[in-house]
XYZ file of C-alpha atoms in Angstrom:
640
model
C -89.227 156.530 -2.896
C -85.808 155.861 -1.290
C -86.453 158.537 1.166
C -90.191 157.045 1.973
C -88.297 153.726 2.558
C -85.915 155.120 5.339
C -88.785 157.379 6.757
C -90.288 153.590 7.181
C -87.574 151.653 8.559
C -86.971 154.537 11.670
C -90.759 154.214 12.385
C -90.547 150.278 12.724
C -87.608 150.703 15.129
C -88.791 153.294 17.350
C -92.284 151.249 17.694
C -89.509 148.327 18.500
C -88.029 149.884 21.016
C -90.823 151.348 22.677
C -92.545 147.551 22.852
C -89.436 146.692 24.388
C -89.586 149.517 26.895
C -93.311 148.431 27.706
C -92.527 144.542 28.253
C -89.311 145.115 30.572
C -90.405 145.436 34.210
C -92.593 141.881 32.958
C -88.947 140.121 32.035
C -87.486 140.971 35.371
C -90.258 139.453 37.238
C -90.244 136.475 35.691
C -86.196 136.471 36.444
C -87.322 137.402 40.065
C -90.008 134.523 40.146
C -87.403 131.879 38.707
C -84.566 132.807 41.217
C -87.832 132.182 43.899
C -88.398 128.835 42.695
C -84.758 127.804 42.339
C -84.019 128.559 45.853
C -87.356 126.187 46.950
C -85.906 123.592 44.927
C -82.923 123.416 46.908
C -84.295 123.843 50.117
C -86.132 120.867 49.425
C -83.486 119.091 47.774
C -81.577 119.614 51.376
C -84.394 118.496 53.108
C -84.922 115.442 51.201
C -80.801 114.261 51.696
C -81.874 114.658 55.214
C -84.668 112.239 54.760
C -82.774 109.942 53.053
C -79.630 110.056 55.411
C -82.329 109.378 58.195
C -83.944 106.502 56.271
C -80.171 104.603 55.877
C -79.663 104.936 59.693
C -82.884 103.595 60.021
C -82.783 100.905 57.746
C -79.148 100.033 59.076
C -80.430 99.866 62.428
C -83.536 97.662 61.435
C -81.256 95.072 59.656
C -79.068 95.089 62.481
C -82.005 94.356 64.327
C -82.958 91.725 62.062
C -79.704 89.856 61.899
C -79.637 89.772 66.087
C -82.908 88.206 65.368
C -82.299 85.594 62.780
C -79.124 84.913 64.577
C -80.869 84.097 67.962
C -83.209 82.414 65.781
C -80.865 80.386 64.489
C -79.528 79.309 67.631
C -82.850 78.920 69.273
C -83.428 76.406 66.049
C -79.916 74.881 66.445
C -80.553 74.585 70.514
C -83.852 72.719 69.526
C -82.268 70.537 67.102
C -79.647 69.943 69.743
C -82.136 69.042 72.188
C -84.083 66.627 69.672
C -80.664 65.167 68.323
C -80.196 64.476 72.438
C -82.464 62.890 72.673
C -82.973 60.712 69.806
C -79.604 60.265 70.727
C -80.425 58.925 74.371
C -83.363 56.801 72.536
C -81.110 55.146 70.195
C -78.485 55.048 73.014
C -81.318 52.837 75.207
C -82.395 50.683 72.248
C -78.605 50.157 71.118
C -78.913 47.267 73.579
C -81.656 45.722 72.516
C -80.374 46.411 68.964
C -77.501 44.345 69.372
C -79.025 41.046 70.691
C -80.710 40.942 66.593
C -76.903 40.224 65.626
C -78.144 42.070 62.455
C -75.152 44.127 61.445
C -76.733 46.038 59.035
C -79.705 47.366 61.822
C -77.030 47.759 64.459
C -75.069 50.147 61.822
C -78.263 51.958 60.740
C -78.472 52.603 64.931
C -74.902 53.436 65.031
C -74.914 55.642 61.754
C -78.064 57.615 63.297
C -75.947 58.554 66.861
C -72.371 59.026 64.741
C -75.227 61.675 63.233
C -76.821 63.016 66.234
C -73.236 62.901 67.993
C -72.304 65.548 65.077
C -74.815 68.262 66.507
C -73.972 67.686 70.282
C -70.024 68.760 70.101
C -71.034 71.966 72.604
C -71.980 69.109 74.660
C -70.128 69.188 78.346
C -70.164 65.206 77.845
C -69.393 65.091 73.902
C -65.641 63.318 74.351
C -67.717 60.849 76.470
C -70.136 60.202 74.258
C -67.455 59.924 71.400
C -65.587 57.095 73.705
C -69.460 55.556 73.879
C -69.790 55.623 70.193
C -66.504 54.014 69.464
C -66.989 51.193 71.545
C -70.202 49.934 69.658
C -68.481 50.314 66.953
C -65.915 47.868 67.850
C -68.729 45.576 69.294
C -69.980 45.672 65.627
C -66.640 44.532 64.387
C -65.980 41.841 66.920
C -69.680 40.949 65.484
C -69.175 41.143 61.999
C -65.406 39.926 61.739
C -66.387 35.615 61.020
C -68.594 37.125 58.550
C -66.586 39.468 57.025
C -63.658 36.946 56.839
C -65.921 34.744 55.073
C -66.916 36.765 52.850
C -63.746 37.970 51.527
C -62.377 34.256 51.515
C -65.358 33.218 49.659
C -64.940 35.681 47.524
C -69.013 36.594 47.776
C -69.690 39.864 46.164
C -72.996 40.520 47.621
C -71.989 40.117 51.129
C -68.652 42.371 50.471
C -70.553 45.023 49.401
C -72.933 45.101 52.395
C -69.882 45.181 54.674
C -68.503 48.034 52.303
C -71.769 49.994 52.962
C -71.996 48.951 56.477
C -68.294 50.062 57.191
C -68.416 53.099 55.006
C -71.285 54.682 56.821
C -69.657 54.042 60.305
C -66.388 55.652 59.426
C -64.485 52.049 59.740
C -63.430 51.685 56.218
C -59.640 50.932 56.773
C -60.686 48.659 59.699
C -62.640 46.658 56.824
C -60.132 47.360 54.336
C -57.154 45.345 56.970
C -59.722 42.304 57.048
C -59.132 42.112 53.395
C -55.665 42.545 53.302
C -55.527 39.606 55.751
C -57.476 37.414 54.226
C -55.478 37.418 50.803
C -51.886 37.943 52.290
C -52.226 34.873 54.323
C -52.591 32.605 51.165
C -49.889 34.270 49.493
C -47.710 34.360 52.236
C -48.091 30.706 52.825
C -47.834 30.132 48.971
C -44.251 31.415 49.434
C -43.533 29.610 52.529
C -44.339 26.396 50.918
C -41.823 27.510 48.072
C -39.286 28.398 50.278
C -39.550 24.851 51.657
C -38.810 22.784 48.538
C -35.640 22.558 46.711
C -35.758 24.637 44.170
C -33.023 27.168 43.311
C -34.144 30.549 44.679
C -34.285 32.317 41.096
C -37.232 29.654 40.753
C -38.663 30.179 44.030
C -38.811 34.007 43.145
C -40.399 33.388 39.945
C -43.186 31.008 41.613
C -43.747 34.058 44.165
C -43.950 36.623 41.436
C -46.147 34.227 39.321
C -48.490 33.766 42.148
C -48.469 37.508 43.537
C -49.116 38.681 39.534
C -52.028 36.261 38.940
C -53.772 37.539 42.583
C -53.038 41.117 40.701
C -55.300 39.883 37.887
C -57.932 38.187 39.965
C -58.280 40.752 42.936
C -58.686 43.846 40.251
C -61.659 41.664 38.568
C -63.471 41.175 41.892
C -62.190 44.393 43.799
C -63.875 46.204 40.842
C -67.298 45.252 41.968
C -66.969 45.977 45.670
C -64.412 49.048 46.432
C -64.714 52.506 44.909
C -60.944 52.414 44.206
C -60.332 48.881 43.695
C -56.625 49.726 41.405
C -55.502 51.038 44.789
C -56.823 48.578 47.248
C -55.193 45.763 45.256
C -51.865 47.883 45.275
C -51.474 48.242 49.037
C -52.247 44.235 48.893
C -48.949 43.540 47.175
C -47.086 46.392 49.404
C -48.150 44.243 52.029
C -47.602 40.928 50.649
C -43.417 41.580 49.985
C -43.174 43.508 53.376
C -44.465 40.518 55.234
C -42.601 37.663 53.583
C -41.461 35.299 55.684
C -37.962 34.484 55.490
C -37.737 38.187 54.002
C -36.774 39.079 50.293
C -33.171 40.669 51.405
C -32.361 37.485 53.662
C -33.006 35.266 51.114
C -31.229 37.243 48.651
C -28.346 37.571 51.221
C -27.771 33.666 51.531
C -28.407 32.989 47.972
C -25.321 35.716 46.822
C -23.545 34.215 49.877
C -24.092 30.785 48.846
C -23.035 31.508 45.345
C -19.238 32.495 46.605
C -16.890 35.523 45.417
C -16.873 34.695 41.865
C -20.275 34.313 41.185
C -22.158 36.116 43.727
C -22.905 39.488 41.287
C -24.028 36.710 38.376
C -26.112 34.784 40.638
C -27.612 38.304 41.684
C -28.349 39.674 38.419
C -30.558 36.333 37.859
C -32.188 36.977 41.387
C -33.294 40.398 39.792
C -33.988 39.312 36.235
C -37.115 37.024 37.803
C -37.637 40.469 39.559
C -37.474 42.851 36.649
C -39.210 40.423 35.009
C -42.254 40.702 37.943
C -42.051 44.358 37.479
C -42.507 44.455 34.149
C -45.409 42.085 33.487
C -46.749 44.389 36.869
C -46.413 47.806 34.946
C -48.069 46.142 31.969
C -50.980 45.723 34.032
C -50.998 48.994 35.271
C -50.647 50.324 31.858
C -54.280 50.210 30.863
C -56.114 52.238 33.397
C -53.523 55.070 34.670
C -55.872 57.386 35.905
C -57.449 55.072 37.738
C -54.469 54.989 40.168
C -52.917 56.325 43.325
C -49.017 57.295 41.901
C -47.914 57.528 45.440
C -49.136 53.996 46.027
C -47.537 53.093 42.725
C -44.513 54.429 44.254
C -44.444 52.331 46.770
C -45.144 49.309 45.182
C -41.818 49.992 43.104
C -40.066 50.494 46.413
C -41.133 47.414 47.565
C -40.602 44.823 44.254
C -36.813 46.615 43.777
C -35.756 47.569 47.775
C -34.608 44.252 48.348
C -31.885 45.036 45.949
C -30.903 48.590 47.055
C -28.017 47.453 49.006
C -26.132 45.791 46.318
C -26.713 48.759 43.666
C -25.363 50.783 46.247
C -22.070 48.632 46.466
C -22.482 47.808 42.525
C -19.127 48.716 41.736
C -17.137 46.895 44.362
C -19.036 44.166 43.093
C -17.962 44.579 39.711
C -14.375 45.430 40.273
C -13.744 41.955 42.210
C -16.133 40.124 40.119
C -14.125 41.653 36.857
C -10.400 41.149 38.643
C -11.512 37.776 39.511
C -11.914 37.135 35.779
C -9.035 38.761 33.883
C -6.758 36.880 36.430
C -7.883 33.800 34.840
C -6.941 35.333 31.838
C -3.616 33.426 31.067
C -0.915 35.933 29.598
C 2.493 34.064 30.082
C 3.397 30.842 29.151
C 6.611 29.072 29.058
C 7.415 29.485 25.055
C 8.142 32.942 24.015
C 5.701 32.203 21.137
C 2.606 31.212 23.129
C 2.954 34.187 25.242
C 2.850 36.430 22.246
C -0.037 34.398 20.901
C -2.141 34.875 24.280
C -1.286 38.363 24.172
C -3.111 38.434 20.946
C -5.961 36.413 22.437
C -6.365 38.369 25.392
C -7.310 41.722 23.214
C -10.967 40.263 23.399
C -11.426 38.590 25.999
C -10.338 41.834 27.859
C -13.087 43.914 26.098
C -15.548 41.205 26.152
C -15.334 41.433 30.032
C -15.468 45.103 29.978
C -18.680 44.910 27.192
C -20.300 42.098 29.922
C -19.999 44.683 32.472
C -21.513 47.683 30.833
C -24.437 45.458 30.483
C -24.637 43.892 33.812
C -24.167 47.752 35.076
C -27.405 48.458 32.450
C -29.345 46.025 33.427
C -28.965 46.035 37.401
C -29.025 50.054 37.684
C -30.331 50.693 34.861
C -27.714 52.875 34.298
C -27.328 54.664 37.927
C -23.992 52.897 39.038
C -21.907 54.651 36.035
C -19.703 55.946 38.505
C -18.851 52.849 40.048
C -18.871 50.701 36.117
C -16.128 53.304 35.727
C -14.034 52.661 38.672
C -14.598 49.058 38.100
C -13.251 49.268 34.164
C -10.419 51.517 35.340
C -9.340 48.073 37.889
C -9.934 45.857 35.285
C -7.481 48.298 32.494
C -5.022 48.503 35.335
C -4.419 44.531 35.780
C -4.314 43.918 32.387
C -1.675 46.529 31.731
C 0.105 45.485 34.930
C 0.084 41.372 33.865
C 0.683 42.832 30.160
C 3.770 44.831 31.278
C 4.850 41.890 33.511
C 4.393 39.577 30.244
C 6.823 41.594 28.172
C 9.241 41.797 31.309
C 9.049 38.391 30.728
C 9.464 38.148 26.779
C 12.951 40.375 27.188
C 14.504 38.053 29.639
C 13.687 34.723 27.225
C 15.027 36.514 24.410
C 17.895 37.850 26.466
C 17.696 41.324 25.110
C 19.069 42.601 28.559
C 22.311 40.956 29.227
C 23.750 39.624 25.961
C 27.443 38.922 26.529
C 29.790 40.812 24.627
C 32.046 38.083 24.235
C 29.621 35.509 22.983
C 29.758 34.118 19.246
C 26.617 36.120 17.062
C 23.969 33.655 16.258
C 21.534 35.178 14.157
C 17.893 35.123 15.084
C 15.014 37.666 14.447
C 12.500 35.462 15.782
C 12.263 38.416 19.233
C 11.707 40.719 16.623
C 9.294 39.136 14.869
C 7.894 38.428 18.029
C 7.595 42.014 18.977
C 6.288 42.761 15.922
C 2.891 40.955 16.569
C 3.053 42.097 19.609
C 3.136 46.288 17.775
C 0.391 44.648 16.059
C -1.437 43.283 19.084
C -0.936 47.103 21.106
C -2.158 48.673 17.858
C -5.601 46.505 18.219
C -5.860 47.420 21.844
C -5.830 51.013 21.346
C -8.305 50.820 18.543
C -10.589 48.487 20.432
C -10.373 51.206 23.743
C -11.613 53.754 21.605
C -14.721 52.189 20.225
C -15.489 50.966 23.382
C -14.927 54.336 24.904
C -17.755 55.631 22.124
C -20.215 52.513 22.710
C -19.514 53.246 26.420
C -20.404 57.029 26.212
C -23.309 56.045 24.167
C -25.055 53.383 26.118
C -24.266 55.946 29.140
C -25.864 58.509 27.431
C -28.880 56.613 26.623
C -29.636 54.449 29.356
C -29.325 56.751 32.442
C -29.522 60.426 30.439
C -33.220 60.564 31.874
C -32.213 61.230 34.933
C -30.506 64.781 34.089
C -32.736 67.128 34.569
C -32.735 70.415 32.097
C -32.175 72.428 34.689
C -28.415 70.464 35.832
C -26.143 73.254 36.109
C -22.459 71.026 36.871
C -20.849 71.949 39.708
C -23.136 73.962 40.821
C -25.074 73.264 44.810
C -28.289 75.688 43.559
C -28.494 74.297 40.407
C -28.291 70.816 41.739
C -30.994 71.532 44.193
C -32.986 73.011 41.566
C -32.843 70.198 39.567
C -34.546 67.965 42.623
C -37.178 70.420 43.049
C -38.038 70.601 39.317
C -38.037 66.652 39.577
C -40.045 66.846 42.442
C -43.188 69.134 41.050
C -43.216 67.518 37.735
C -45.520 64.357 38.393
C -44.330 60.902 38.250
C -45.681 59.559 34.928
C -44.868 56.008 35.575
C -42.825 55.043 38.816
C -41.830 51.936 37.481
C -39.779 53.795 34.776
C -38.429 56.674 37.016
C -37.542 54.353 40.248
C -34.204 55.772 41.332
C -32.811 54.424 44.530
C -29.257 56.606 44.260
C -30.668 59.872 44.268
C -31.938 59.810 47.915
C -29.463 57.548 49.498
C -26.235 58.364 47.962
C -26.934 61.900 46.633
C -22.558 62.382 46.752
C -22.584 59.951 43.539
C -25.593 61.082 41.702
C -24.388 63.930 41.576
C -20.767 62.987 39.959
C -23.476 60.797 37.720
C -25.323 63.845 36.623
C -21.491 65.785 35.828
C -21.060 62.739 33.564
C -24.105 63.072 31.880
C -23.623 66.578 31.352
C -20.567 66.626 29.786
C -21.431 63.566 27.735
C -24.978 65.574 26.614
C -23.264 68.941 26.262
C -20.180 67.975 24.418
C -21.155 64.551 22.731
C -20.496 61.613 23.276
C -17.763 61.630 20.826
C -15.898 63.783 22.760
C -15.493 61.934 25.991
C -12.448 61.702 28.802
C -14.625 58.166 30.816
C -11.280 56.093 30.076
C -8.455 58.531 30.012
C -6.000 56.761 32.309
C -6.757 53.184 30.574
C -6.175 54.847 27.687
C -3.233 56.582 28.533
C -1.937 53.163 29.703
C -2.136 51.552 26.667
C -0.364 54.055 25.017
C 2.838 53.510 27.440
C 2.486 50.018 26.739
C 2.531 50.318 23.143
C 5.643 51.884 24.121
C 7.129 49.298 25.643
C 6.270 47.102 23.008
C 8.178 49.402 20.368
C 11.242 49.451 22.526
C 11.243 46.119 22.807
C 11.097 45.915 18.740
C 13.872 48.121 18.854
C 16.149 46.466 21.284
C 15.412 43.258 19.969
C 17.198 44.576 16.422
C 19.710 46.848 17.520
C 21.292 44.749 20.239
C 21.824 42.599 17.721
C 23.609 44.508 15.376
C 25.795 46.111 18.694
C 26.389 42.860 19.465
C 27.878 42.494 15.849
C 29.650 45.293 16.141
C 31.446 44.497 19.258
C 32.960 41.629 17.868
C 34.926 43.942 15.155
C 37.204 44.639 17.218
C 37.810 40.809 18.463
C 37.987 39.385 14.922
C 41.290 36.919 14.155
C 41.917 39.115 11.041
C 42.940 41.747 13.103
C 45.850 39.524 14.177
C 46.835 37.227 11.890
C 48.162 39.128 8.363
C 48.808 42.620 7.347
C 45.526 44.658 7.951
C 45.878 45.909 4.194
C 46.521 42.369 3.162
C 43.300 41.137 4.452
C 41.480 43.640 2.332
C 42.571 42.238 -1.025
C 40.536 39.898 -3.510
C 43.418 36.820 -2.530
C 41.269 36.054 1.164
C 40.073 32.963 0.679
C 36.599 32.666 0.878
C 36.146 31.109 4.402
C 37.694 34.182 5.590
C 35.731 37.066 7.588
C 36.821 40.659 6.932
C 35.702 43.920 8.220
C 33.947 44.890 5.513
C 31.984 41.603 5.536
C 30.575 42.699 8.653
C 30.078 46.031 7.628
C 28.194 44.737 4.183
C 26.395 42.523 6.262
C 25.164 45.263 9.172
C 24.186 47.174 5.947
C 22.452 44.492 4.206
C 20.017 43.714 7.687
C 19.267 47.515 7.998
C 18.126 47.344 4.540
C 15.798 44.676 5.575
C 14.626 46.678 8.237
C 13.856 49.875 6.044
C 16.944 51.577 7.654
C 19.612 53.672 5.292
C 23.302 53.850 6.796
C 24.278 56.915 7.872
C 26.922 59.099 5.623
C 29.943 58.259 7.409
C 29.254 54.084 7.485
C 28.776 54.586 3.757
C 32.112 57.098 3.222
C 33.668 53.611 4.877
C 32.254 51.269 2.902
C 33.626 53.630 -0.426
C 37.420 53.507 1.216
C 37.933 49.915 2.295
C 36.617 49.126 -1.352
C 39.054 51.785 -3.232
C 42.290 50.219 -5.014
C 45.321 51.441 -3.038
C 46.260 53.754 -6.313
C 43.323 55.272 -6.537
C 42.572 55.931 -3.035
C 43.452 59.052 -2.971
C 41.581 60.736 -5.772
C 38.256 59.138 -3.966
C 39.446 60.205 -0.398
C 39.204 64.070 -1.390
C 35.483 64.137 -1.280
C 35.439 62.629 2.117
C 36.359 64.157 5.412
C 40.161 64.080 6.229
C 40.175 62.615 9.247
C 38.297 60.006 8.107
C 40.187 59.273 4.831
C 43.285 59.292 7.000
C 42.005 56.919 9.713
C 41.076 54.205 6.816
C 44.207 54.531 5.587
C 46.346 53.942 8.223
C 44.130 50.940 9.148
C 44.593 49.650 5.625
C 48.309 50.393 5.494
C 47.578 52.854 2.162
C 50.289 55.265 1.620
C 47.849 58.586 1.865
């Protein structure tokens, strides 16, 4: 059966391969017919890219043709308007005339709105510029018409006729025309509210707060009514008070001129600072009304307004310290330091410690409140002057002091009178130094503080010290972040004396970066103080150690010397009237134990030998120094 199965198998394949055979020459021309077909397809494939390349030119070419057309269209439809816009514009150009005799305002601007229209579509034109000089003069014609009404309404106040003006002006392109009508309307009652202030006789701190009252309350009433008539009625009101203070009559900065001048040298910077507190106070109540509605106004107009309320002051912050130095010299020279009793000069000097740093205190805040902290520099200088000519009438005080204690030329001949009252004196006087040094540095800390906080919004976080680019960058930053609120941010040194801003912004700097606990603003006072607590020491020490040279001097005149045997004066049979060296020498010793002073080795070695017993003399003399035991001797007359 195996052998049947193979027999089988070899039958099946040659029948296989003969089909195969039989279906071949079919195969290949089907192969033949499909390579026929593909090479159709891609003649037509070619042949159809053609086409299509054909039907882009063609389209290109038609919209080509259509755009030339829609654009001639267009101008054939913008000639035609043209041509109707002429001449409605010549029809409303004849009627104009008759337009005008109505005295209508509101028909003459709906004539003059509809040729400011057609006047739009004739700017090709050849006579368009003559037609624009045509145009402008009915408008003024409809000014010079409407001006007694529009005056009366904005005097009147009427609401209903306001806005038709608004609308009338608004459509005619003539808003800030309108917009001047109003401003001169309302400044003229202001201006002559202030000129009947300026004529009664009233100190000029009150005229300035009757201005401020009256220019605050028009703030209050104009915003109510502006609110119905203008689109931006926050703004409108604004440029009213710009106007207002620019058009005072006499001026803000004469009046403030004559009043400073009036007050004299001694008062002129207080009289000032109560010229600006009626204006800071103006401000203020002004930025409270502002407050509210923020977005609703225009910060460069804002600006301006703060310009204009704090300008007339500019000046003097700019000269702020000069002010301040003469204005605080002025004062410590009344400041009395000597007196014709020793003790009353050492009790003013006491006194003076706080007057001198109530002045200085009085003058940080006159510096915070008038620059709000921008004439540092010049509060510095100012408190350096004022340090000076105390040290300088201190230092001339104690001058003084040694002369009526006669510490410099005590006579060497002249009986000893004993008197510690100088030292005492000087004493208080230690004392008095000691509470001017500690005083100068807490007022150096409150000083760097109050800096610090007052005028430390000014320094920008990009302030690099000492540094031109950094500086600059600085401004810029300033510049591109927005103003917030002007009235906060006004800074009048930055732009007119950028030299001193920018030694204000070093300042700051080193006060931010290092604290203000670690500060240099009153070095040199400082280091003044400390030379005259100097002085005042050596005067303490002159004022006990003259004394006891003085003392010592007269050793060598004494009658003891002269009048017995110098061993015989030593012995316990001196009567008791009598004055021996070793009194003196017990006595010396006695007032430098007083003073907390020991005697040096040798004085006491001295003391021992004039006290020894001639016998046993020498036994205590070997512990001493020979010369010294030998010198004693002799004086004593002690066989050594």
């Amino acid at each position: 059966s195996w052998h049947f199965l193979v027999v089988q198998q070899v039958k099946d394949l040659v029948l296989s391969l003969h089909q195969a055979l039989q279906n071949m020459p079919k195969v290949l021309r089907d192969v033949e017919a499909l390579k026929q077909e593909a090479s159709f397809l891609k003649e037509q494939m070619i042949l159809v890219k053609e086409d299509i390349k054909k039907f882009e030119q063609d389209t290109s070419q038609s919209m080509q043709v259509l755009v030339e057309i829609d654009q001639v269209k267009s101008r054939m439809q913008l000639a035609a308007e043209s041509l109707q816009e002429a001449d409605k514009w010549s029809t409303l150009s004849a009627d104009i005339e008759e337009t005008f005799k109505t005295q209508d305002v509101t028909v003459i601007s709906a004539k003059l709105t509809g040729m400011q229209n057609s006047l739009t579509m004739l700017v090709d034109t050849p006579d368009y510029s003559e037609k624009c000089v045509h145009l402008e003069a009915l408008k003024n014609r409809l000014e010079a018409l409407a001006s007694p009404q529009i005056v009366a309404a904005f005097t009147s106040q009427s609401i209903d006729q306001s806005k038709v003006f608004v609308k009338v002006f608004t459509e005619i392109d003539r808003m800030p025309q309108l917009l001047a009508y109003y401003y001169k309307c309302h400044k003229v009652q202001l201006l002559a509210a202030w000129q009947e202030l300026c004529q009664t006789d009233l100190p000029l701190e009150r005229q300035l707060t009757g201005l401020y009252d009256a220019l605050l309350g028009a703030w209050h009433t104009q915003i109510q009514w502006a609110s119905q008539v203008f689109r931006n009625p926050h703004e409108v009101v604004t440029v009213l008070l710009i106007q207002t203070l620019g058009a005072l009559v006499p001026s803000l900065p004469i009046c403030l001129s004559s009043g400073v001048e009036r007050a004299g040298p001694e008062l002129e910077l207080v009289k000032l600072l109560e010229f600006y507190g009626a204006t800071a106070h103006f401000a203020k109540g002004l930025e409270m009304a502002l407050l509210p509605h923020p977005q609703e106004h225009n910060l460069v107009k804002v600006t301006e307004l703060v310009d204009a309320v704090y300008g007339p002051y500019k000046p003097y912050q700019l000269k702020y310290g000069d002010m301040e130095e003469k204005n605080l010299l002025i004062q410590i020279s009344a400041v009395p330091l000597e007196h014709g009793e020793v003790i009353d000069c050492v009790q003013e000097l006491s006194h003076s410690v706080n007057k001198l740093f109530g002045l200085a205190s009085a003058a940080v805040d006159r510096c915070i409140k008038f620059t709000n902290g921008l004439g540092t520099c010049g509060l510095l200088a100012a408190l350096k002057s004022l340090f000076a000519k105390y040290v300088s009438d201190f230092t001339s005080t104690l001058h003084s002091i040694r002369k009526k204690c006669k510490l410099d030329d005590i006579p060497t001949n002249s009986l000893f009178q004993e008197d510690w009252t100088a030292f005492q004196n000087s004493i208080r006087i230690i004392a008095t130094c000691g509470e001017l040094l500690r005083q100068c540095g807490d007022f150096e800390q409150q000083l760097a503080n109050r800096i610090l906080s007052t005028a430390g919004k000014y320094l920008s976080d990009s302030y690099s010290p000492r540094s031109l680019t950094g500086f600059q960058d600085s401004i810029l930053t300033d510049k591109k972040s927005s103003a917030k609120n002007p009235w906060q941010e006004y800074n009048y040194l930055q732009k007119d004396s950028p030299a001193e801003y920018g030694s204000l912004m070093e300042i700051l700097y080193t006060l931010k970066e290092k604290g203000s606990s670690n500060h240099n603003l009153l070095s040199a006072s400082r280091a003044a103080l400390t030379r005259l607590n100097q002085q005042a020491h050596q005067l303490a020490f002159d004022s006990v150690f003259l004394r006891i040279k003085q003392q010592l001097l007269l050793i060598s005149k004494m009658d003891s010397w002269n009048t017995a045997g110098i061993g015989e004066t030593l012995t316990d049979d001196l009567p008791t009237f009598s004055l021996t060296p070793l009194e003196y020498i017990n006595y010396l010793i006695n007032v430098m134990d007083a003073l907390g002073l020991q005697p040096s080795r040798n004085l006491q070695g001295i003391v021992m030998l004039l006290k020894t017993k001639p016998e046993d003399y020498r036994q205590v003399s070997k512990s001493l120094p020979r010369r010294l035991a030998a010198t004693v001797a002799a004086m004593r007359g002690v066989d050594y």
